[in-house]
Amino acid sequence: LGQALEEGERAYRETPHPWLSAALLSAWTLKGRFREDLFQEALRHPDGKGLGVLALAHHRWQRNLDPTPLLKEALRESRRLSNPYVYHLALTSLALYLWPKAPRKAKALSQHLLYQTHRTGFAVHLEVARLLRAQLLLEEGEKVEHLLGFTPSVPLTRAWQAVLAGENPGENLGGYGILGRWVRELWRRRGAGWMRHRR
């Protein structure tokens, strides 16, 4: 994260752009600091606005405040964009936030997320959607083999898939930015909340 911030700050100084400020704001938020200057810059462009609002929602979540209104605003903003990246992140974030609080809503969102990511071809977002859906179904005692039949592309999804299949992940859980951070944080808060596949 430190290296990403250093490189991001350098790139932003050389070529400032609202989208880059929003991405940099997201990284700072993961580090626990919300940069108002970057947020204001992000709001100047439609692409940056959705990601900036999403970073603000994550900041509220980190402070144990309800991010739901901001997550919904990020969803509305990102629906207007041609690139579904921010929409996927906002939808995933809302489902992850609701998972321990309202599992049925999270389950419905996971189905919608699975449909959306399957249509648009964002590989890692599709993997996360499949795994989140599998996690929620498994917690209800349903079979999930059909959701686990893919080759993971990053360490986070590889470890999550292994655990859901009842296997040892074989590596430290890490990787994939915002998605990885929030999944790991939810697991930490739920204790040993990883539901292993029952054979």
JSON list of C-alpha atoms in Angstrom, two decimals:
[
{"chain": "A", "resi": 1, "resn": "LEU", "atom": "CA", "xyz": [0.00, 0.00, 0.00]},
{"chain": "A", "resi": 2, "resn": "GLY", "atom": "CA", "xyz": [2.85, 2.36, 0.82]},
{"chain": "A", "resi": 3, "resn": "GLN", "atom": "CA", "xyz": [4.41, 1.81, -2.59]},
{"chain": "A", "resi": 4, "resn": "ALA", "atom": "CA", "xyz": [1.06, 2.28, -4.33]},
{"chain": "A", "resi": 5, "resn": "LEU", "atom": "CA", "xyz": [0.55, 5.58, -2.50]},
{"chain": "A", "resi": 6, "resn": "GLU", "atom": "CA", "xyz": [4.04, 6.77, -3.35]},
{"chain": "A", "resi": 7, "resn": "GLU", "atom": "CA", "xyz": [3.66, 5.94, -7.04]},
{"chain": "A", "resi": 8, "resn": "GLY", "atom": "CA", "xyz": [0.11, 7.31, -7.12]},
{"chain": "A", "resi": 9, "resn": "GLU", "atom": "CA", "xyz": [1.15, 10.61, -5.54]},
{"chain": "A", "resi": 10, "resn": "ARG", "atom": "CA", "xyz": [3.99, 10.95, -8.05]},
{"chain": "A", "resi": 11, "resn": "ALA", "atom": "CA", "xyz": [1.69, 10.23, -11.01]},
{"chain": "A", "resi": 12, "resn": "TYR", "atom": "CA", "xyz": [-0.92, 12.65, -9.66]},
{"chain": "A", "resi": 13, "resn": "ARG", "atom": "CA", "xyz": [1.65, 15.45, -9.31]},
{"chain": "A", "resi": 14, "resn": "GLU", "atom": "CA", "xyz": [2.79, 14.88, -12.91]},
{"chain": "A", "resi": 15, "resn": "THR", "atom": "CA", "xyz": [-0.68, 14.49, -14.46]},
{"chain": "A", "resi": 16, "resn": "PRO", "atom": "CA", "xyz": [-3.53, 15.46, -12.13]},
{"chain": "A", "resi": 17, "resn": "HIS", "atom": "CA", "xyz": [-6.91, 14.04, -13.12]},
{"chain": "A", "resi": 18, "resn": "PRO", "atom": "CA", "xyz": [-10.14, 13.50, -11.12]},
{"chain": "A", "resi": 19, "resn": "TRP", "atom": "CA", "xyz": [-10.10, 9.73, -11.78]},
{"chain": "A", "resi": 20, "resn": "LEU", "atom": "CA", "xyz": [-6.54, 9.45, -10.51]},
{"chain": "A", "resi": 21, "resn": "SER", "atom": "CA", "xyz": [-7.43, 11.56, -7.46]},
{"chain": "A", "resi": 22, "resn": "ALA", "atom": "CA", "xyz": [-10.35, 9.18, -6.75]},
{"chain": "A", "resi": 23, "resn": "ALA", "atom": "CA", "xyz": [-8.10, 6.12, -7.06]},
{"chain": "A", "resi": 24, "resn": "LEU", "atom": "CA", "xyz": [-5.52, 7.77, -4.81]},
{"chain": "A", "resi": 25, "resn": "LEU", "atom": "CA", "xyz": [-8.27, 8.70, -2.33]},
{"chain": "A", "resi": 26, "resn": "SER", "atom": "CA", "xyz": [-9.32, 5.02, -2.23]},
{"chain": "A", "resi": 27, "resn": "ALA", "atom": "CA", "xyz": [-5.77, 3.99, -1.37]},
{"chain": "A", "resi": 28, "resn": "TRP", "atom": "CA", "xyz": [-5.49, 6.65, 1.36]},
{"chain": "A", "resi": 29, "resn": "THR", "atom": "CA", "xyz": [-8.83, 5.50, 2.76]},
{"chain": "A", "resi": 30, "resn": "LEU", "atom": "CA", "xyz": [-7.53, 1.93, 2.99]},
{"chain": "A", "resi": 31, "resn": "LYS", "atom": "CA", "xyz": [-4.64, 3.35, 4.99]},
{"chain": "A", "resi": 32, "resn": "GLY", "atom": "CA", "xyz": [-7.14, 4.98, 7.36]},
{"chain": "A", "resi": 33, "resn": "ARG", "atom": "CA", "xyz": [-6.92, 8.58, 6.18]},
{"chain": "A", "resi": 34, "resn": "PHE", "atom": "CA", "xyz": [-9.58, 10.43, 4.19]},
{"chain": "A", "resi": 35, "resn": "ARG", "atom": "CA", "xyz": [-8.11, 13.17, 1.99]},
{"chain": "A", "resi": 36, "resn": "GLU", "atom": "CA", "xyz": [-10.70, 15.92, 1.50]},
{"chain": "A", "resi": 37, "resn": "ASP", "atom": "CA", "xyz": [-8.57, 17.61, -1.19]},
{"chain": "A", "resi": 38, "resn": "LEU", "atom": "CA", "xyz": [-8.56, 14.45, -3.31]},
{"chain": "A", "resi": 39, "resn": "PHE", "atom": "CA", "xyz": [-12.28, 13.96, -2.71]},
{"chain": "A", "resi": 40, "resn": "GLN", "atom": "CA", "xyz": [-13.11, 17.47, -3.94]},
{"chain": "A", "resi": 41, "resn": "GLU", "atom": "CA", "xyz": [-10.97, 16.93, -7.04]},
{"chain": "A", "resi": 42, "resn": "ALA", "atom": "CA", "xyz": [-12.64, 13.55, -7.70]},
{"chain": "A", "resi": 43, "resn": "LEU", "atom": "CA", "xyz": [-16.09, 15.18, -7.64]},
{"chain": "A", "resi": 44, "resn": "ARG", "atom": "CA", "xyz": [-15.17, 17.28, -10.69]},
{"chain": "A", "resi": 45, "resn": "HIS", "atom": "CA", "xyz": [-15.52, 14.34, -13.10]},
{"chain": "A", "resi": 46, "resn": "PRO", "atom": "CA", "xyz": [-18.30, 11.71, -13.41]},
{"chain": "A", "resi": 47, "resn": "ASP", "atom": "CA", "xyz": [-15.81, 8.82, -13.35]},
{"chain": "A", "resi": 48, "resn": "GLY", "atom": "CA", "xyz": [-14.08, 10.17, -10.27]},
{"chain": "A", "resi": 49, "resn": "LYS", "atom": "CA", "xyz": [-17.29, 11.06, -8.44]},
{"chain": "A", "resi": 50, "resn": "GLY", "atom": "CA", "xyz": [-18.56, 7.49, -8.09]},
{"chain": "A", "resi": 51, "resn": "LEU", "atom": "CA", "xyz": [-15.22, 6.18, -6.84]},
{"chain": "A", "resi": 52, "resn": "GLY", "atom": "CA", "xyz": [-14.82, 9.19, -4.53]},
{"chain": "A", "resi": 53, "resn": "VAL", "atom": "CA", "xyz": [-18.24, 8.61, -2.96]},
{"chain": "A", "resi": 54, "resn": "LEU", "atom": "CA", "xyz": [-17.35, 4.93, -2.59]},
{"chain": "A", "resi": 55, "resn": "ALA", "atom": "CA", "xyz": [-14.13, 5.90, -0.77]},
{"chain": "A", "resi": 56, "resn": "LEU", "atom": "CA", "xyz": [-16.17, 8.14, 1.54]},
{"chain": "A", "resi": 57, "resn": "ALA", "atom": "CA", "xyz": [-18.52, 5.20, 2.24]},
{"chain": "A", "resi": 58, "resn": "HIS", "atom": "CA", "xyz": [-15.54, 3.00, 3.11]},
{"chain": "A", "resi": 59, "resn": "HIS", "atom": "CA", "xyz": [-14.23, 5.75, 5.39]},
{"chain": "A", "resi": 60, "resn": "ARG", "atom": "CA", "xyz": [-17.56, 5.79, 7.26]},
{"chain": "A", "resi": 61, "resn": "TRP", "atom": "CA", "xyz": [-17.50, 1.99, 7.46]},
{"chain": "A", "resi": 62, "resn": "GLN", "atom": "CA", "xyz": [-14.00, 2.08, 8.98]},
{"chain": "A", "resi": 63, "resn": "ARG", "atom": "CA", "xyz": [-15.31, 4.44, 11.65]},
{"chain": "A", "resi": 64, "resn": "ASN", "atom": "CA", "xyz": [-18.20, 2.04, 12.44]},
{"chain": "A", "resi": 65, "resn": "LEU", "atom": "CA", "xyz": [-20.76, 4.40, 10.91]},
{"chain": "A", "resi": 66, "resn": "ASP", "atom": "CA", "xyz": [-23.44, 3.21, 8.50]},
{"chain": "A", "resi": 67, "resn": "PRO", "atom": "CA", "xyz": [-22.13, 3.60, 4.93]},
{"chain": "A", "resi": 68, "resn": "THR", "atom": "CA", "xyz": [-25.36, 2.40, 3.29]},
{"chain": "A", "resi": 69, "resn": "PRO", "atom": "CA", "xyz": [-26.60, 5.81, 2.01]},
{"chain": "A", "resi": 70, "resn": "LEU", "atom": "CA", "xyz": [-23.19, 6.55, 0.49]},
{"chain": "A", "resi": 71, "resn": "LEU", "atom": "CA", "xyz": [-22.90, 3.07, -1.01]},
{"chain": "A", "resi": 72, "resn": "LYS", "atom": "CA", "xyz": [-26.30, 3.58, -2.64]},
{"chain": "A", "resi": 73, "resn": "GLU", "atom": "CA", "xyz": [-25.20, 6.99, -3.91]},
{"chain": "A", "resi": 74, "resn": "ALA", "atom": "CA", "xyz": [-22.04, 5.40, -5.36]},
{"chain": "A", "resi": 75, "resn": "LEU", "atom": "CA", "xyz": [-24.27, 2.83, -7.09]},
{"chain": "A", "resi": 76, "resn": "ARG", "atom": "CA", "xyz": [-26.44, 5.59, -8.59]},
{"chain": "A", "resi": 77, "resn": "GLU", "atom": "CA", "xyz": [-23.41, 7.56, -9.76]},
{"chain": "A", "resi": 78, "resn": "SER", "atom": "CA", "xyz": [-21.68, 4.53, -11.24]},
{"chain": "A", "resi": 79, "resn": "ARG", "atom": "CA", "xyz": [-24.78, 3.38, -13.16]},
{"chain": "A", "resi": 80, "resn": "ARG", "atom": "CA", "xyz": [-24.36, 6.45, -15.35]},
{"chain": "A", "resi": 81, "resn": "LEU", "atom": "CA", "xyz": [-20.87, 5.42, -16.45]},
{"chain": "A", "resi": 82, "resn": "SER", "atom": "CA", "xyz": [-20.01, 3.26, -19.44]},
{"chain": "A", "resi": 83, "resn": "ASN", "atom": "CA", "xyz": [-17.32, 1.40, -17.46]},
{"chain": "A", "resi": 84, "resn": "PRO", "atom": "CA", "xyz": [-18.94, -0.87, -14.82]},
{"chain": "A", "resi": 85, "resn": "TYR", "atom": "CA", "xyz": [-15.82, -1.08, -12.60]},
{"chain": "A", "resi": 86, "resn": "VAL", "atom": "CA", "xyz": [-17.07, 1.32, -9.90]},
{"chain": "A", "resi": 87, "resn": "TYR", "atom": "CA", "xyz": [-20.57, -0.18, -10.06]},
{"chain": "A", "resi": 88, "resn": "HIS", "atom": "CA", "xyz": [-19.12, -3.63, -9.34]},
{"chain": "A", "resi": 89, "resn": "LEU", "atom": "CA", "xyz": [-17.06, -2.28, -6.44]},
{"chain": "A", "resi": 90, "resn": "ALA", "atom": "CA", "xyz": [-20.04, -0.43, -4.96]},
{"chain": "A", "resi": 91, "resn": "LEU", "atom": "CA", "xyz": [-22.34, -3.44, -5.33]},
{"chain": "A", "resi": 92, "resn": "THR", "atom": "CA", "xyz": [-19.72, -5.74, -3.78]},
{"chain": "A", "resi": 93, "resn": "SER", "atom": "CA", "xyz": [-19.13, -3.29, -0.94]},
{"chain": "A", "resi": 94, "resn": "LEU", "atom": "CA", "xyz": [-22.85, -3.05, -0.17]},
{"chain": "A", "resi": 95, "resn": "ALA", "atom": "CA", "xyz": [-23.22, -6.85, -0.20]},
{"chain": "A", "resi": 96, "resn": "LEU", "atom": "CA", "xyz": [-20.18, -7.24, 2.08]},
{"chain": "A", "resi": 97, "resn": "TYR", "atom": "CA", "xyz": [-21.50, -4.60, 4.47]},
{"chain": "A", "resi": 98, "resn": "LEU", "atom": "CA", "xyz": [-24.93, -6.25, 4.62]},
{"chain": "A", "resi": 99, "resn": "TRP", "atom": "CA", "xyz": [-23.56, -9.80, 4.91]},
{"chain": "A", "resi": 100, "resn": "PRO", "atom": "CA", "xyz": [-23.37, -9.94, 8.75]},
{"chain": "A", "resi": 101, "resn": "LYS", "atom": "CA", "xyz": [-26.32, -7.55, 9.29]},
{"chain": "A", "resi": 102, "resn": "ALA", "atom": "CA", "xyz": [-28.90, -8.62, 6.70]},
{"chain": "A", "resi": 103, "resn": "PRO", "atom": "CA", "xyz": [-27.81, -11.89, 5.05]},
{"chain": "A", "resi": 104, "resn": "ARG", "atom": "CA", "xyz": [-30.97, -12.17, 2.91]},
{"chain": "A", "resi": 105, "resn": "LYS", "atom": "CA", "xyz": [-30.36, -8.75, 1.36]},
{"chain": "A", "resi": 106, "resn": "ALA", "atom": "CA", "xyz": [-26.70, -9.62, 0.87]},
{"chain": "A", "resi": 107, "resn": "LYS", "atom": "CA", "xyz": [-27.75, -12.87, -0.80]},
{"chain": "A", "resi": 108, "resn": "ALA", "atom": "CA", "xyz": [-30.05, -11.01, -3.22]},
{"chain": "A", "resi": 109, "resn": "LEU", "atom": "CA", "xyz": [-27.28, -8.52, -3.99]},
{"chain": "A", "resi": 110, "resn": "SER", "atom": "CA", "xyz": [-24.82, -11.36, -4.54]},
{"chain": "A", "resi": 111, "resn": "GLN", "atom": "CA", "xyz": [-27.13, -12.84, -7.19]},
{"chain": "A", "resi": 112, "resn": "HIS", "atom": "CA", "xyz": [-27.42, -9.46, -8.93]},
{"chain": "A", "resi": 113, "resn": "LEU", "atom": "CA", "xyz": [-23.65, -8.97, -8.69]},
{"chain": "A", "resi": 114, "resn": "LEU", "atom": "CA", "xyz": [-23.07, -12.42, -10.19]},
{"chain": "A", "resi": 115, "resn": "TYR", "atom": "CA", "xyz": [-25.32, -11.55, -13.13]},
{"chain": "A", "resi": 116, "resn": "GLN", "atom": "CA", "xyz": [-23.73, -8.13, -13.67]},
{"chain": "A", "resi": 117, "resn": "THR", "atom": "CA", "xyz": [-20.13, -9.32, -13.50]},
{"chain": "A", "resi": 118, "resn": "HIS", "atom": "CA", "xyz": [-20.84, -12.31, -15.75]},
{"chain": "A", "resi": 119, "resn": "ARG", "atom": "CA", "xyz": [-22.20, -9.96, -18.42]},
{"chain": "A", "resi": 120, "resn": "THR", "atom": "CA", "xyz": [-19.31, -7.50, -18.34]},
{"chain": "A", "resi": 121, "resn": "GLY", "atom": "CA", "xyz": [-16.23, -9.71, -18.25]},
{"chain": "A", "resi": 122, "resn": "PHE", "atom": "CA", "xyz": [-14.35, -8.32, -15.24]},
{"chain": "A", "resi": 123, "resn": "ALA", "atom": "CA", "xyz": [-12.67, -11.59, -14.23]},
{"chain": "A", "resi": 124, "resn": "VAL", "atom": "CA", "xyz": [-11.75, -10.86, -10.61]},
{"chain": "A", "resi": 125, "resn": "HIS", "atom": "CA", "xyz": [-15.08, -9.18, -9.90]},
{"chain": "A", "resi": 126, "resn": "LEU", "atom": "CA", "xyz": [-16.84, -12.27, -11.29]},
{"chain": "A", "resi": 127, "resn": "GLU", "atom": "CA", "xyz": [-14.69, -14.50, -9.06]},
{"chain": "A", "resi": 128, "resn": "VAL", "atom": "CA", "xyz": [-15.55, -12.40, -5.99]},
{"chain": "A", "resi": 129, "resn": "ALA", "atom": "CA", "xyz": [-19.24, -12.48, -6.93]},
{"chain": "A", "resi": 130, "resn": "ARG", "atom": "CA", "xyz": [-19.17, -16.28, -7.24]},
{"chain": "A", "resi": 131, "resn": "LEU", "atom": "CA", "xyz": [-17.35, -16.69, -3.93]},
{"chain": "A", "resi": 132, "resn": "LEU", "atom": "CA", "xyz": [-19.55, -14.26, -2.04]},
{"chain": "A", "resi": 133, "resn": "ARG", "atom": "CA", "xyz": [-22.62, -16.04, -3.39]},
{"chain": "A", "resi": 134, "resn": "ALA", "atom": "CA", "xyz": [-21.12, -19.41, -2.41]},
{"chain": "A", "resi": 135, "resn": "GLN", "atom": "CA", "xyz": [-20.27, -18.12, 1.09]},
{"chain": "A", "resi": 136, "resn": "LEU", "atom": "CA", "xyz": [-23.82, -16.90, 1.67]},
{"chain": "A", "resi": 137, "resn": "LEU", "atom": "CA", "xyz": [-25.43, -20.08, 0.32]},
{"chain": "A", "resi": 138, "resn": "LEU", "atom": "CA", "xyz": [-23.06, -22.28, 2.31]},
{"chain": "A", "resi": 139, "resn": "GLU", "atom": "CA", "xyz": [-24.00, -20.48, 5.51]},
{"chain": "A", "resi": 140, "resn": "GLU", "atom": "CA", "xyz": [-27.59, -21.55, 4.78]},
{"chain": "A", "resi": 141, "resn": "GLY", "atom": "CA", "xyz": [-26.49, -25.15, 4.26]},
{"chain": "A", "resi": 142, "resn": "GLU", "atom": "CA", "xyz": [-26.91, -25.17, 0.47]},
{"chain": "A", "resi": 143, "resn": "LYS", "atom": "CA", "xyz": [-24.57, -26.88, -1.99]},
{"chain": "A", "resi": 144, "resn": "VAL", "atom": "CA", "xyz": [-22.14, -24.60, -3.80]},
{"chain": "A", "resi": 145, "resn": "GLU", "atom": "CA", "xyz": [-19.98, -26.80, -6.05]},
{"chain": "A", "resi": 146, "resn": "HIS", "atom": "CA", "xyz": [-21.37, -25.10, -9.17]},
{"chain": "A", "resi": 147, "resn": "LEU", "atom": "CA", "xyz": [-20.04, -21.75, -7.94]},
{"chain": "A", "resi": 148, "resn": "LEU", "atom": "CA", "xyz": [-16.56, -23.02, -7.06]},
{"chain": "A", "resi": 149, "resn": "GLY", "atom": "CA", "xyz": [-15.70, -24.51, -10.47]},
{"chain": "A", "resi": 150, "resn": "PHE", "atom": "CA", "xyz": [-13.31, -21.88, -11.82]},
{"chain": "A", "resi": 151, "resn": "THR", "atom": "CA", "xyz": [-9.59, -21.12, -11.80]},
{"chain": "A", "resi": 152, "resn": "PRO", "atom": "CA", "xyz": [-8.88, -18.19, -9.45]},
{"chain": "A", "resi": 153, "resn": "SER", "atom": "CA", "xyz": [-6.67, -15.44, -10.81]},
{"chain": "A", "resi": 154, "resn": "VAL", "atom": "CA", "xyz": [-5.47, -13.70, -7.61]},
{"chain": "A", "resi": 155, "resn": "PRO", "atom": "CA", "xyz": [-4.37, -14.87, -4.13]},
{"chain": "A", "resi": 156, "resn": "LEU", "atom": "CA", "xyz": [-7.53, -13.59, -2.42]},
{"chain": "A", "resi": 157, "resn": "THR", "atom": "CA", "xyz": [-9.93, -15.58, -4.60]},
{"chain": "A", "resi": 158, "resn": "ARG", "atom": "CA", "xyz": [-7.62, -18.62, -4.58]},
{"chain": "A", "resi": 159, "resn": "ALA", "atom": "CA", "xyz": [-7.59, -18.69, -0.76]},
{"chain": "A", "resi": 160, "resn": "TRP", "atom": "CA", "xyz": [-11.32, -18.00, -0.44]},
{"chain": "A", "resi": 161, "resn": "GLN", "atom": "CA", "xyz": [-12.19, -20.74, -2.94]},
{"chain": "A", "resi": 162, "resn": "ALA", "atom": "CA", "xyz": [-9.95, -23.25, -1.14]},
{"chain": "A", "resi": 163, "resn": "VAL", "atom": "CA", "xyz": [-11.55, -22.54, 2.22]},
{"chain": "A", "resi": 164, "resn": "LEU", "atom": "CA", "xyz": [-15.07, -22.83, 0.83]},
{"chain": "A", "resi": 165, "resn": "ALA", "atom": "CA", "xyz": [-14.09, -26.16, -0.73]},
{"chain": "A", "resi": 166, "resn": "GLY", "atom": "CA", "xyz": [-12.84, -27.38, 2.67]},
{"chain": "A", "resi": 167, "resn": "GLU", "atom": "CA", "xyz": [-9.18, -27.24, 1.71]},
{"chain": "A", "resi": 168, "resn": "ASN", "atom": "CA", "xyz": [-6.20, -25.51, 3.26]},
{"chain": "A", "resi": 169, "resn": "PRO", "atom": "CA", "xyz": [-5.64, -22.23, 1.41]},
{"chain": "A", "resi": 170, "resn": "GLY", "atom": "CA", "xyz": [-1.90, -22.92, 1.42]},
{"chain": "A", "resi": 171, "resn": "GLU", "atom": "CA", "xyz": [-0.96, -19.23, 1.40]},
{"chain": "A", "resi": 172, "resn": "ASN", "atom": "CA", "xyz": [-1.49, -16.07, 3.37]},
{"chain": "A", "resi": 173, "resn": "LEU", "atom": "CA", "xyz": [-4.74, -14.43, 2.44]},
{"chain": "A", "resi": 174, "resn": "GLY", "atom": "CA", "xyz": [-3.99, -11.21, 0.66]},
{"chain": "A", "resi": 175, "resn": "GLY", "atom": "CA", "xyz": [-4.32, -9.27, -2.51]},
{"chain": "A", "resi": 176, "resn": "TYR", "atom": "CA", "xyz": [-6.71, -7.35, -4.65]},
{"chain": "A", "resi": 177, "resn": "GLY", "atom": "CA", "xyz": [-7.07, -3.96, -3.07]},
{"chain": "A", "resi": 178, "resn": "ILE", "atom": "CA", "xyz": [-10.40, -2.79, -1.76]},
{"chain": "A", "resi": 179, "resn": "LEU", "atom": "CA", "xyz": [-12.17, -6.12, -2.31]},
{"chain": "A", "resi": 180, "resn": "GLY", "atom": "CA", "xyz": [-9.49, -8.08, -0.50]},
{"chain": "A", "resi": 181, "resn": "ARG", "atom": "CA", "xyz": [-9.30, -5.61, 2.34]},
{"chain": "A", "resi": 182, "resn": "TRP", "atom": "CA", "xyz": [-13.02, -5.67, 3.07]},
{"chain": "A", "resi": 183, "resn": "VAL", "atom": "CA", "xyz": [-13.42, -9.44, 2.74]},
{"chain": "A", "resi": 184, "resn": "ARG", "atom": "CA", "xyz": [-10.52, -9.99, 5.15]},
{"chain": "A", "resi": 185, "resn": "GLU", "atom": "CA", "xyz": [-11.93, -7.41, 7.59]},
{"chain": "A", "resi": 186, "resn": "LEU", "atom": "CA", "xyz": [-15.33, -9.10, 7.58]},
{"chain": "A", "resi": 187, "resn": "TRP", "atom": "CA", "xyz": [-13.78, -12.47, 8.25]},
{"chain": "A", "resi": 188, "resn": "ARG", "atom": "CA", "xyz": [-11.75, -10.98, 11.09]},
{"chain": "A", "resi": 189, "resn": "ARG", "atom": "CA", "xyz": [-14.85, -9.45, 12.68]},
{"chain": "A", "resi": 190, "resn": "ARG", "atom": "CA", "xyz": [-16.81, -12.68, 12.37]},
{"chain": "A", "resi": 191, "resn": "GLY", "atom": "CA", "xyz": [-14.03, -14.63, 14.07]},
{"chain": "A", "resi": 192, "resn": "ALA", "atom": "CA", "xyz": [-13.50, -17.96, 12.40]},
{"chain": "A", "resi": 193, "resn": "GLY", "atom": "CA", "xyz": [-16.44, -17.22, 10.14]},
{"chain": "A", "resi": 194, "resn": "TRP", "atom": "CA", "xyz": [-15.14, -19.19, 7.20]},
{"chain": "A", "resi": 195, "resn": "MET", "atom": "CA", "xyz": [-17.73, -21.85, 6.50]},
{"chain": "A", "resi": 196, "resn": "ARG", "atom": "CA", "xyz": [-16.04, -24.94, 5.15]},
{"chain": "A", "resi": 197, "resn": "HIS", "atom": "CA", "xyz": [-17.76, -27.05, 2.54]},
{"chain": "A", "resi": 198, "resn": "ARG", "atom": "CA", "xyz": [-19.51, -30.03, 4.09]},
{"chain": "A", "resi": 199, "resn": "ARG", "atom": "CA", "xyz": [-19.05, -33.22, 2.14]}
]
